[in-house]
Short mmCIF file of C-alpha atoms and ligand atoms in Angstrom, two decimals:
data_model
loop_
_atom_site.label_atom_id
_atom_site.label_comp_id
_atom_site.label_asym_id
_atom_site.label_seq_id
_atom_site.Cartn_x
_atom_site.Cartn_y
_atom_site.Cartn_z
CA MET A 1 2.18 12.77 -8.47
CA PHE A 2 3.11 11.25 -11.65
CA ASN A 3 3.26 12.94 -15.01
CA LYS A 4 3.48 10.26 -17.37
CA ILE A 5 3.10 6.21 -16.94
CA LEU A 6 4.20 3.55 -19.36
CA ILE A 7 2.05 0.69 -19.68
CA ALA A 8 4.18 -2.25 -20.03
CA ASN A 9 1.41 -4.41 -21.85
CA ARG A 10 -1.55 -4.69 -24.79
CA GLY A 11 -5.26 -5.32 -25.10
CA GLU A 12 -7.83 -4.62 -23.01
CA ILE A 13 -5.81 -4.22 -19.82
CA ALA A 14 -3.63 -1.43 -21.62
CA LEU A 15 -6.73 0.54 -22.37
CA ARG A 16 -7.90 -0.19 -18.66
CA VAL A 17 -4.82 1.57 -17.40
CA ILE A 18 -4.73 4.08 -19.98
CA ARG A 19 -8.52 5.13 -18.99
CA ALA A 20 -7.07 5.47 -15.14
CA CYS A 21 -4.49 7.58 -16.20
CA ARG A 22 -6.52 10.09 -18.12
CA GLU A 23 -9.16 10.58 -15.59
CA MET A 24 -6.08 11.29 -13.08
CA GLY A 25 -4.61 13.88 -15.36
CA ILE A 26 -1.59 11.54 -15.99
CA LYS A 27 -0.15 11.23 -19.77
CA SER A 28 -0.01 7.68 -20.82
CA VAL A 29 2.76 5.78 -23.01
CA ALA A 30 1.75 2.51 -24.84
CA VAL A 31 4.21 0.34 -26.04
CA HIS A 32 3.70 -2.09 -28.81
CA SER A 33 5.42 -4.82 -31.18
CA THR A 34 5.40 -4.27 -34.88
CA ALA A 35 2.52 -6.88 -34.73
CA ASP A 36 0.17 -4.34 -32.80
CA ALA A 37 0.85 -0.91 -34.64
CA ASP A 38 -2.54 -0.60 -35.17
CA ALA A 39 -3.87 -1.58 -31.81
CA MET A 40 -6.37 0.39 -30.03
CA HIS A 41 -4.04 0.86 -27.15
CA VAL A 42 -1.66 2.65 -29.31
CA ARG A 43 -4.17 4.90 -30.78
CA MET A 44 -5.55 5.67 -27.21
CA ALA A 45 -2.28 6.62 -25.41
CA ASP A 46 -0.65 10.01 -25.28
CA GLU A 47 2.40 8.61 -26.88
CA SER A 48 3.44 5.29 -28.12
CA VAL A 49 6.69 3.50 -28.83
CA CYS A 50 7.57 0.21 -30.60
CA ILE A 51 9.41 -2.05 -28.64
CA GLY A 52 10.41 -4.89 -31.24
CA PRO A 53 8.81 -7.49 -33.36
CA ALA A 54 5.84 -9.69 -32.95
CA ALA A 55 7.23 -12.32 -30.43
CA GLY A 56 6.57 -11.35 -26.76
CA THR A 57 10.16 -12.30 -25.92
CA GLN A 58 11.39 -9.64 -28.03
CA SER A 59 9.15 -6.97 -27.30
CA TYR A 60 6.49 -7.18 -24.08
CA LEU A 61 8.95 -9.04 -22.26
CA SER A 62 11.83 -7.09 -23.42
CA ILE A 63 13.07 -5.27 -20.48
CA PRO A 64 15.84 -3.31 -22.02
CA ASN A 65 13.30 -2.50 -24.37
CA LEU A 66 10.95 -1.17 -21.81
CA ILE A 67 13.28 0.82 -20.00
CA SER A 68 14.36 2.81 -23.06
CA ALA A 69 10.89 3.18 -24.14
CA CYS A 70 10.98 5.20 -20.67
CA GLU A 71 13.69 7.09 -21.03
CA ILE A 72 12.73 8.26 -24.36
CA THR A 73 9.39 9.51 -23.37
CA GLY A 74 10.31 10.52 -19.81
CA ALA A 75 7.83 8.21 -17.96
CA GLU A 76 8.43 8.06 -14.53
CA ALA A 77 6.65 4.84 -13.53
CA ILE A 78 5.47 1.55 -15.30
CA HIS A 79 2.22 -0.15 -15.01
CA PRO A 80 2.35 -3.98 -15.83
CA GLY A 81 -1.30 -4.70 -16.21
CA TYR A 82 -1.44 -8.76 -15.86
CA GLY A 83 0.61 -11.63 -17.52
CA PHE A 84 3.88 -10.59 -19.30
CA LEU A 85 6.23 -9.12 -16.77
CA SER A 86 3.46 -8.24 -13.83
CA GLU A 87 5.21 -11.03 -11.77
CA ASN A 88 8.54 -10.67 -12.75
CA ALA A 89 10.83 -9.67 -9.69
CA ASN A 90 13.76 -9.06 -11.61
CA PHE A 91 12.15 -6.35 -13.75
CA VAL A 92 10.96 -4.27 -10.62
CA GLN A 93 14.43 -4.59 -9.64
CA VAL A 94 15.58 -3.33 -12.95
CA ILE A 95 13.13 -0.50 -12.77
CA GLU A 96 14.01 0.58 -9.48
CA ASP A 97 17.69 0.32 -10.59
CA HIS A 98 16.71 3.22 -13.00
CA GLY A 99 15.00 5.34 -10.73
CA LEU A 100 11.63 4.53 -12.02
CA LYS A 101 8.75 3.42 -10.24
CA PHE A 102 6.97 0.13 -10.56
CA ILE A 103 3.08 0.33 -9.89
CA GLY A 104 2.75 -2.78 -7.88
CA PRO A 105 4.38 -4.60 -4.99
CA THR A 106 8.14 -4.77 -4.44
CA ALA A 107 10.57 -7.38 -5.77
CA GLU A 108 10.98 -9.00 -2.40
CA HIS A 109 7.35 -9.80 -2.14
CA ILE A 110 6.89 -10.80 -5.84
CA ARG A 111 9.62 -13.18 -5.31
CA ILE A 112 8.33 -14.73 -2.18
CA MET A 113 4.82 -15.24 -3.46
CA GLY A 114 5.98 -16.21 -7.21
CA ASP A 115 7.53 -19.19 -5.45
CA LYS A 116 4.23 -21.34 -4.48
CA ILE A 117 6.23 -23.11 -1.77
CA THR A 118 7.58 -20.14 -0.03
CA ALA A 119 4.07 -18.54 -0.71
CA LYS A 120 2.50 -21.07 1.35
CA GLU A 121 5.22 -21.27 3.92
CA THR A 122 4.73 -17.42 4.53
CA MET A 123 0.95 -17.43 4.53
CA ARG A 124 0.86 -20.31 6.97
CA LYS A 125 3.00 -18.26 9.29
CA LEU A 126 0.89 -15.38 9.05
CA GLY A 127 -2.04 -17.40 9.98
CA VAL A 128 -3.63 -18.16 6.65
CA PRO A 129 -5.21 -21.67 6.52
CA CYS A 130 -3.31 -23.79 3.59
CA VAL A 131 -4.47 -26.81 1.56
CA PRO A 132 -2.75 -29.68 3.66
CA GLY A 133 0.18 -31.07 1.79
CA SER A 134 4.19 -31.77 2.17
CA ASP A 135 5.91 -29.43 4.32
CA GLY A 136 7.67 -27.62 1.51
CA GLY A 137 9.29 -29.14 -1.40
CA VAL A 138 9.35 -33.07 -2.40
CA GLU A 139 12.72 -33.89 -4.00
CA THR A 140 12.50 -37.55 -4.64
CA ILE A 141 9.85 -40.21 -5.74
CA GLU A 142 10.10 -42.19 -2.76
CA GLU A 143 9.42 -39.01 -0.29
CA ALA A 144 6.42 -38.63 -2.81
CA ARG A 145 5.02 -41.98 -2.45
CA LYS A 146 5.60 -41.83 1.26
CA ILE A 147 3.52 -38.16 1.75
CA ALA A 148 0.87 -39.37 -0.57
CA ALA A 149 0.22 -42.61 1.01
CA ASP A 150 0.26 -41.11 4.70
CA MET A 151 -2.14 -38.05 3.49
CA GLY A 152 -4.53 -40.35 1.46
CA TYR A 153 -5.30 -40.20 -2.56
CA PRO A 154 -5.84 -38.45 -4.62
CA VAL A 155 -3.36 -35.89 -4.22
CA ILE A 156 -2.11 -32.93 -6.87
CA ILE A 157 1.65 -32.61 -7.66
CA LYS A 158 2.49 -29.14 -8.30
CA ALA A 159 5.54 -27.15 -9.67
CA THR A 160 6.40 -24.28 -7.53
CA ALA A 161 6.90 -22.03 -10.20
CA GLY A 162 3.65 -23.11 -12.03
CA GLY A 163 0.87 -20.76 -13.36
CA GLY A 164 -1.77 -20.34 -15.62
CA GLY A 165 -2.81 -24.06 -14.94
CA ARG A 166 0.35 -25.44 -15.89
CA GLY A 167 2.87 -27.57 -13.92
CA MET A 168 0.05 -29.61 -12.11
CA LYS A 169 -0.69 -33.24 -12.17
CA VAL A 170 -3.22 -35.04 -10.27
CA ALA A 171 -2.80 -38.61 -8.96
CA THR A 172 -5.66 -40.69 -7.87
CA SER A 173 -3.89 -43.81 -6.64
CA ALA A 174 -0.42 -45.02 -5.87
CA ASP A 175 -0.35 -46.36 -9.70
CA ASP A 176 -0.26 -42.79 -11.19
CA ILE A 177 2.18 -41.34 -8.30
CA ASP A 178 5.37 -41.91 -10.48
CA VAL A 179 4.35 -40.28 -13.67
CA ALA A 180 2.38 -37.63 -12.18
CA PHE A 181 5.76 -36.41 -9.98
CA SER A 182 7.95 -36.80 -12.74
CA THR A 183 5.68 -34.97 -15.21
CA ALA A 184 4.74 -31.99 -12.79
CA ARG A 185 8.79 -31.66 -12.50
CA SER A 186 9.63 -31.97 -16.36
CA GLU A 187 6.84 -29.58 -17.06
CA GLY A 188 8.09 -27.01 -14.11
CA GLN A 189 11.39 -27.40 -15.82
CA SER A 190 10.49 -26.74 -19.50
CA VAL A 191 7.77 -24.27 -18.90
CA PHE A 192 8.98 -22.29 -15.92
CA GLY A 193 12.68 -23.23 -15.65
CA ASN A 194 12.64 -24.54 -12.28
CA PRO A 195 11.96 -28.60 -11.42
CA ASP A 196 10.88 -28.06 -8.06
CA VAL A 197 7.52 -29.52 -6.67
CA TYR A 198 5.28 -30.08 -3.94
CA ILE A 199 2.02 -32.19 -2.79
CA GLU A 200 -1.20 -31.24 -1.87
CA LYS A 201 -4.42 -33.18 -1.03
CA TYR A 202 -6.66 -32.81 -4.16
CA LEU A 203 -10.05 -31.52 -2.99
CA GLN A 204 -12.59 -33.09 -4.89
CA LEU A 205 -15.50 -30.57 -4.81
CA PRO A 206 -13.92 -27.10 -3.90
CA ARG A 207 -14.84 -24.12 -5.15
CA HIS A 208 -12.44 -21.20 -6.32
CA ILE A 209 -12.75 -18.23 -3.93
CA GLU A 210 -10.20 -15.25 -4.12
CA VAL A 211 -9.81 -12.28 -1.82
CA GLN A 212 -8.99 -9.33 -2.89
CA VAL A 213 -6.69 -7.24 -0.93
CA PHE A 214 -5.05 -3.49 -0.85
CA GLY A 215 -2.23 -2.64 0.88
CA ASP A 216 -0.59 0.83 1.54
CA GLY A 217 3.08 -0.35 1.66
CA LYS A 218 3.12 1.06 5.12
CA GLY A 219 1.62 -1.74 7.14
CA HIS A 220 -1.97 -0.83 6.62
CA ALA A 221 -4.27 -2.96 4.56
CA VAL A 222 -8.05 -3.78 3.37
CA HIS A 223 -9.96 -6.41 1.98
CA LEU A 224 -12.37 -6.02 -0.84
CA GLY A 225 -14.61 -9.41 -0.31
CA GLU A 226 -14.23 -12.32 -2.57
CA ARG A 227 -14.78 -13.26 -6.07
CA ASP A 228 -16.07 -16.75 -7.43
CA CYS A 229 -13.92 -18.04 -10.02
CA SER A 230 -15.50 -21.78 -10.03
CA LEU A 231 -16.21 -22.02 -13.33
CA GLN A 232 -12.91 -23.04 -15.01
CA ARG A 233 -11.69 -25.06 -18.01
CA ARG A 234 -7.95 -26.22 -17.78
CA HIS A 235 -7.78 -24.65 -14.32
CA GLN A 236 -8.34 -21.66 -16.35
CA LYS A 237 -11.21 -19.06 -15.43
CA VAL A 238 -13.89 -18.62 -17.99
CA PHE A 239 -16.88 -17.02 -15.83
CA GLU A 240 -16.68 -14.62 -12.46
CA GLU A 241 -18.78 -13.23 -10.03
CA ALA A 242 -18.68 -11.00 -6.66
CA PRO A 243 -19.90 -11.72 -4.30
CA SER A 244 -19.71 -15.60 -4.30
CA PRO A 245 -23.16 -17.05 -4.03
CA VAL A 246 -22.16 -19.60 -1.54
CA ILE A 247 -20.34 -17.32 0.91
CA THR A 248 -22.13 -15.79 4.07
CA ASP A 249 -21.32 -12.78 5.39
CA GLU A 250 -19.69 -14.07 8.52
CA GLN A 251 -17.42 -16.19 6.08
CA ARG A 252 -16.84 -13.24 4.20
CA GLN A 253 -15.44 -10.84 7.14
CA ARG A 254 -13.38 -13.97 8.64
CA ILE A 255 -11.51 -14.73 5.91
CA GLY A 256 -11.13 -11.27 4.55
CA LYS A 257 -9.74 -9.92 7.89
CA ILE A 258 -7.19 -12.78 7.94
CA CYS A 259 -6.24 -11.92 4.19
CA ALA A 260 -5.93 -8.05 4.99
CA ASP A 261 -3.86 -8.59 8.44
CA ALA A 262 -1.47 -11.18 6.44
CA VAL A 263 -0.68 -8.52 3.87
CA ALA A 264 -0.41 -5.71 6.49
CA GLY A 265 1.99 -8.01 8.61
CA ILE A 266 4.26 -8.06 5.32
CA GLY A 267 3.90 -4.14 4.63
CA TYR A 268 2.38 -5.44 1.00
CA ALA A 269 2.11 -2.46 -1.55
CA GLY A 270 -0.97 -2.27 -3.82
CA ALA A 271 -3.31 -5.02 -5.27
CA GLY A 272 -3.12 -8.59 -4.54
CA THR A 273 -5.28 -11.57 -4.76
CA ILE A 274 -5.32 -14.32 -2.35
CA GLU A 275 -6.77 -17.61 -3.60
CA PHE A 276 -8.35 -20.24 -1.75
CA LEU A 277 -10.17 -23.54 -2.41
CA PHE A 278 -13.30 -23.77 -0.34
CA GLU A 279 -14.99 -26.85 0.68
CA ASN A 280 -17.32 -27.64 3.28
CA GLY A 281 -17.21 -24.37 4.87
CA GLU A 282 -13.32 -24.06 5.06
CA PHE A 283 -10.83 -22.04 3.08
CA TYR A 284 -7.62 -23.54 1.77
CA PHE A 285 -4.82 -21.04 0.29
CA ILE A 286 -3.60 -22.07 -2.92
CA GLU A 287 -1.58 -19.26 -4.06
CA MET A 288 -1.10 -15.22 -4.08
CA ASN A 289 -1.04 -13.27 -7.36
CA THR A 290 0.83 -9.85 -6.71
CA ARG A 291 -0.98 -7.92 -9.37
CA LEU A 292 -4.24 -6.81 -10.73
CA GLN A 293 -6.28 -9.75 -11.74
CA VAL A 294 -8.15 -10.10 -15.28
CA GLU A 295 -11.48 -10.24 -13.33
CA HIS A 296 -10.81 -7.03 -11.05
CA PRO A 297 -13.96 -5.24 -12.63
CA VAL A 298 -16.53 -7.49 -10.53
CA THR A 299 -14.88 -6.17 -7.28
CA GLU A 300 -14.92 -2.47 -9.07
CA ALA A 301 -18.57 -2.64 -9.57
CA ILE A 302 -19.86 -4.16 -6.22
CA PHE A 303 -17.81 -1.56 -4.41
CA GLY A 304 -17.89 1.48 -6.78
CA ILE A 305 -14.05 2.03 -6.76
CA ASP A 306 -11.33 2.22 -9.12
CA LEU A 307 -8.54 -0.34 -8.25
CA VAL A 308 -6.26 0.89 -10.95
CA ARG A 309 -6.56 4.49 -9.60
CA GLU A 310 -5.76 3.16 -6.11
CA GLN A 311 -2.59 1.28 -7.31
CA ILE A 312 -1.06 4.38 -9.09
CA ARG A 313 -2.24 6.32 -6.02
CA VAL A 314 -0.16 4.01 -3.49
CA ALA A 315 2.54 3.86 -5.95
CA GLU A 316 2.84 7.32 -5.47
CA GLY A 317 2.96 6.95 -1.69
CA LEU A 318 -0.71 8.08 -0.77
CA PRO A 319 -2.64 6.50 1.71
CA LEU A 320 -5.49 4.10 0.53
CA SER A 321 -8.57 6.44 -0.43
CA PHE A 322 -11.03 4.02 1.74
CA ALA A 323 -11.30 2.35 4.81
CA GLN A 324 -12.26 -0.76 5.87
CA GLU A 325 -15.59 0.35 6.91
CA ASP A 326 -16.32 2.44 3.75
CA LEU A 327 -16.41 -0.72 1.69
CA VAL A 328 -19.79 -1.94 1.64
CA ILE A 329 -21.31 -4.58 -1.32
CA ASN A 330 -23.62 -3.02 -3.45
CA GLY A 331 -25.36 -5.74 -5.74
CA HIS A 332 -24.03 -8.55 -7.84
CA ALA A 333 -21.25 -8.60 -10.64
CA ILE A 334 -20.63 -11.22 -13.51
CA GLU A 335 -17.61 -11.20 -15.90
CA CYS A 336 -17.39 -13.45 -18.78
CA ARG A 337 -14.17 -13.54 -20.76
CA ILE A 338 -14.32 -13.81 -24.17
CA ASN A 339 -11.68 -15.24 -26.20
CA ALA A 340 -11.10 -15.55 -29.92
CA GLU A 341 -11.64 -19.30 -30.14
CA LYS A 342 -13.88 -21.62 -31.77
CA VAL A 343 -15.97 -23.84 -29.59
CA PRO A 344 -16.19 -26.60 -28.49
CA GLU A 345 -12.48 -27.42 -29.33
CA PHE A 346 -11.33 -23.91 -28.10
CA ARG A 347 -8.99 -23.58 -31.02
CA PRO A 348 -7.54 -20.17 -31.48
CA SER A 349 -9.43 -17.96 -34.12
CA PRO A 350 -7.20 -15.04 -34.84
CA GLY A 351 -8.21 -12.98 -37.90
CA ARG A 352 -10.16 -9.88 -39.18
CA VAL A 353 -13.06 -8.53 -37.14
CA ALA A 354 -15.62 -7.74 -39.71
CA GLN A 355 -18.01 -6.04 -37.40
CA TYR A 356 -17.90 -5.34 -33.65
CA HIS A 357 -20.62 -4.04 -31.67
CA ALA A 358 -20.32 -3.57 -27.94
CA PRO A 359 -23.43 -4.09 -25.65
CA GLY A 360 -24.63 -1.11 -23.58
CA GLY A 361 -27.33 0.17 -21.34
CA LEU A 362 -27.43 0.32 -17.18
CA GLY A 363 -24.99 -1.92 -15.33
CA VAL A 364 -23.18 -2.98 -18.62
CA ARG A 365 -19.25 -2.63 -19.11
CA MET A 366 -17.37 -3.97 -21.76
CA ASP A 367 -13.70 -3.98 -21.67
CA SER A 368 -12.12 -4.73 -25.15
CA ALA A 369 -9.42 -3.40 -27.48
CA ILE A 370 -11.06 -4.94 -30.92
CA TYR A 371 -12.70 -2.54 -33.29
CA ASP A 372 -14.39 -2.86 -36.82
CA GLY A 373 -11.37 -3.80 -39.26
CA TYR A 374 -8.98 -4.93 -36.43
CA THR A 375 -7.31 -7.79 -37.14
CA ILE A 376 -6.12 -9.91 -34.04
CA PRO A 377 -2.76 -11.24 -34.29
CA PRO A 378 -1.82 -14.81 -33.63
CA HIS A 379 0.83 -14.20 -31.34
CA TYR A 380 -0.61 -13.19 -28.04
CA ASP A 381 -3.46 -14.08 -25.58
CA SER A 382 -6.83 -15.19 -27.22
CA LEU A 383 -8.69 -12.96 -24.92
CA ILE A 384 -10.43 -10.18 -26.78
CA GLY A 385 -13.01 -8.55 -24.21
CA LYS A 386 -14.54 -9.10 -20.93
CA LEU A 387 -18.17 -8.30 -20.60
CA ILE A 388 -19.25 -7.13 -17.10
CA VAL A 389 -22.50 -6.78 -15.70
CA HIS A 390 -23.73 -5.55 -12.52
CA GLY A 391 -27.29 -5.72 -10.96
CA ALA A 392 -28.99 -5.22 -7.52
CA ASP A 393 -28.65 -9.04 -7.09
CA ARG A 394 -27.62 -12.11 -8.52
CA PRO A 395 -30.85 -12.85 -10.74
CA THR A 396 -30.77 -9.25 -11.81
CA ALA A 397 -27.08 -9.66 -12.84
CA LEU A 398 -27.99 -12.89 -14.59
CA ALA A 399 -30.81 -11.37 -16.78
CA ARG A 400 -28.86 -8.51 -17.80
CA LEU A 401 -25.80 -10.62 -18.56
CA GLU A 402 -28.41 -12.48 -21.15
CA ARG A 403 -29.45 -9.04 -22.36
CA ALA A 404 -25.95 -7.69 -23.07
CA LEU A 405 -24.78 -10.94 -24.53
CA SER A 406 -27.76 -10.72 -27.33
CA GLU A 407 -26.49 -6.95 -28.15
CA LEU A 408 -22.58 -8.12 -28.56
CA VAL A 409 -21.70 -8.69 -32.01
CA VAL A 410 -18.11 -10.07 -33.22
CA ASP A 411 -18.25 -11.12 -36.87
CA GLY A 412 -15.53 -12.40 -38.75
CA ILE A 413 -13.75 -14.58 -36.36
CA ASP A 414 -14.94 -17.08 -33.89
CA THR A 415 -15.39 -16.46 -30.57
CA THR A 416 -16.43 -18.15 -27.03
CA LEU A 417 -19.79 -16.16 -27.22
CA PRO A 418 -21.77 -19.24 -27.71
CA LEU A 419 -20.55 -21.04 -24.60
CA PHE A 420 -21.78 -18.10 -22.58
CA HIS A 421 -25.21 -18.41 -24.26
CA ALA A 422 -25.40 -22.11 -23.56
CA LEU A 423 -24.21 -21.76 -20.06
CA LEU A 424 -26.81 -19.39 -18.95
CA ARG A 425 -29.62 -22.00 -20.01
CA GLU A 426 -28.07 -24.19 -17.24
CA GLU A 427 -29.79 -24.80 -13.99
CA ALA A 428 -26.35 -24.91 -12.29
CA VAL A 429 -25.53 -21.53 -13.43
CA GLN A 430 -28.76 -20.08 -12.61
CA THR A 431 -28.52 -21.30 -9.09
CA GLY A 432 -24.61 -21.14 -8.80
CA ASP A 433 -24.82 -24.68 -7.66
CA TYR A 434 -21.20 -25.89 -9.16
CA THR A 435 -17.75 -26.61 -7.92
CA ILE A 436 -14.18 -26.12 -9.92
CA HIS A 437 -15.03 -29.21 -12.20
CA TRP A 438 -18.58 -28.53 -13.22
CA LEU A 439 -17.73 -26.78 -16.45
CA GLU A 440 -15.29 -29.57 -17.65
CA GLN A 441 -17.88 -32.24 -17.09
CA TRP A 442 -20.67 -30.40 -18.54
CA LEU A 443 -18.17 -29.70 -21.61
CA GLU A 444 -17.71 -33.46 -21.65
CA THR A 445 -21.42 -34.04 -21.89
CA GLY A 446 -21.66 -32.56 -25.51
CA PRO A 447 -23.70 -29.44 -24.76
CA ASP A 448 -25.26 -27.61 -27.69
CA ILE A 449 -22.79 -24.76 -28.32
P1 ADP B 1 -2.35 -21.57 -11.41
O1 ADP B 1 -1.01 -20.67 -10.62
O2 ADP B 1 -1.63 -22.35 -12.50
O3 ADP B 1 -3.19 -20.67 -11.57
P2 ADP B 1 -3.18 -22.48 -8.82
O4 ADP B 1 -2.52 -22.90 -7.94
O5 ADP B 1 -3.71 -21.35 -8.72
O6 ADP B 1 -2.62 -22.38 -10.10
O7 ADP B 1 -4.64 -23.37 -9.07
C1 ADP B 1 -5.36 -23.24 -10.26
C2 ADP B 1 -6.46 -24.03 -10.03
O8 ADP B 1 -6.14 -25.32 -9.97
C3 ADP B 1 -7.49 -23.85 -9.22
O9 ADP B 1 -8.46 -22.93 -9.20
C4 ADP B 1 -8.31 -25.28 -8.83
O10 ADP B 1 -8.96 -25.09 -10.09
C5 ADP B 1 -7.01 -26.06 -9.56
N1 ADP B 1 -6.40 -26.74 -8.22
C6 ADP B 1 -5.09 -26.29 -7.55
N2 ADP B 1 -5.18 -27.11 -6.43
C7 ADP B 1 -5.84 -27.81 -6.13
C8 ADP B 1 -5.98 -28.56 -5.00
N3 ADP B 1 -5.19 -29.17 -4.20
N4 ADP B 1 -7.26 -29.55 -5.16
C9 ADP B 1 -8.15 -29.06 -6.05
N5 ADP B 1 -7.87 -28.65 -7.41
C10 ADP B 1 -6.93 -27.61 -7.26
#
């Protein structure tokens, strides 16, 4: 059993982990930059350590500073949250070299899944259906032209190291392929330090469906159904729900078993998410995230379990606390990602929160680290909170979301709240009838937000 865990993160996810620690009787250590000295995670943890200046590269991304913070406080394990160093295999290696425990999978599994070409190859071999495309990387423009012509346009060129919606370029015809190829390569190099790219068929009307898996690191794994994250802007999720309104129980069990077997087959430890595009009843693997996802609470809501607690237990070497047959879906859950941004331009709007009032009541969960008088620093992600609602079915969850949104007050800064108010008035959102392109197309029509 761990006595003390250090959380290598900030914001709502740091609070999320601190809460799980407290319920498990484990002491928590917050780390923070100088810009975050007044942050809620610092106040809520049992101890805190300043690990550097505002710039993420000198604080939350500084491996030596994080290791020193563990040594100073006597923390035995590190929870990475999401983002920052959560999918950095080198970080895991250094943690282990110092006799500490990383709460997550092995460095090797992170490395395999962090490189999308290797991830796809591995998943294909494990029997997971993938998006049709190049066999591995594509090195020359001639090769790219030939593969695209054989497969048929449109195609998408993707940086193997890409993430966060960056490093992907669509070519709708042979006229675009040269530019798409060279831009994806140069973005891969400049943003992720790796120019390698591969090609996939560009699916035109898919939904984004992802399967939550959990492995015990000893060859046993379960799946916790899917999340539907089809409402996206610039390939980034905005609104997520579980279960998906379009997946049948037969489809859920089929793809869930494929995913659980795949991660069991590699002896995966902890939480993971296998992402798919779903079109015409077929699933196509796109990538695996080897960490907790931003949208994990919708899965927690419908299964009534604590995924962070489970991550900590698995890192302690304990078995999973549930079997596949214990995991029965109860109702429907929806999450809205609320950002400090001015809509409709989505321009970052950091600054002082004059007033904050969180919604409450039955089936409402607000995960946020803001408070009255808090100043949102301009240096980090613009996510300021996640509103999660849970109800007996999708219509109940939607009505509850509307009610909870009407209670939520964030004054002093601009937020994306008007976007959600407007979305709930849309027929497509009410019926769940949309693809990954719906939100952007709707935004182009100039909705009243
Ligand atoms: P990232 O790692 O940047 O999140 P992903 O590979 O997970 O990249 O893709 C993110 C999003 O990009 C998907 O949810 C989808 O909207 C879009 N996308 C990715 N691959 C394809 C494809 N082959 N066809 C159509 N859309 C795609």
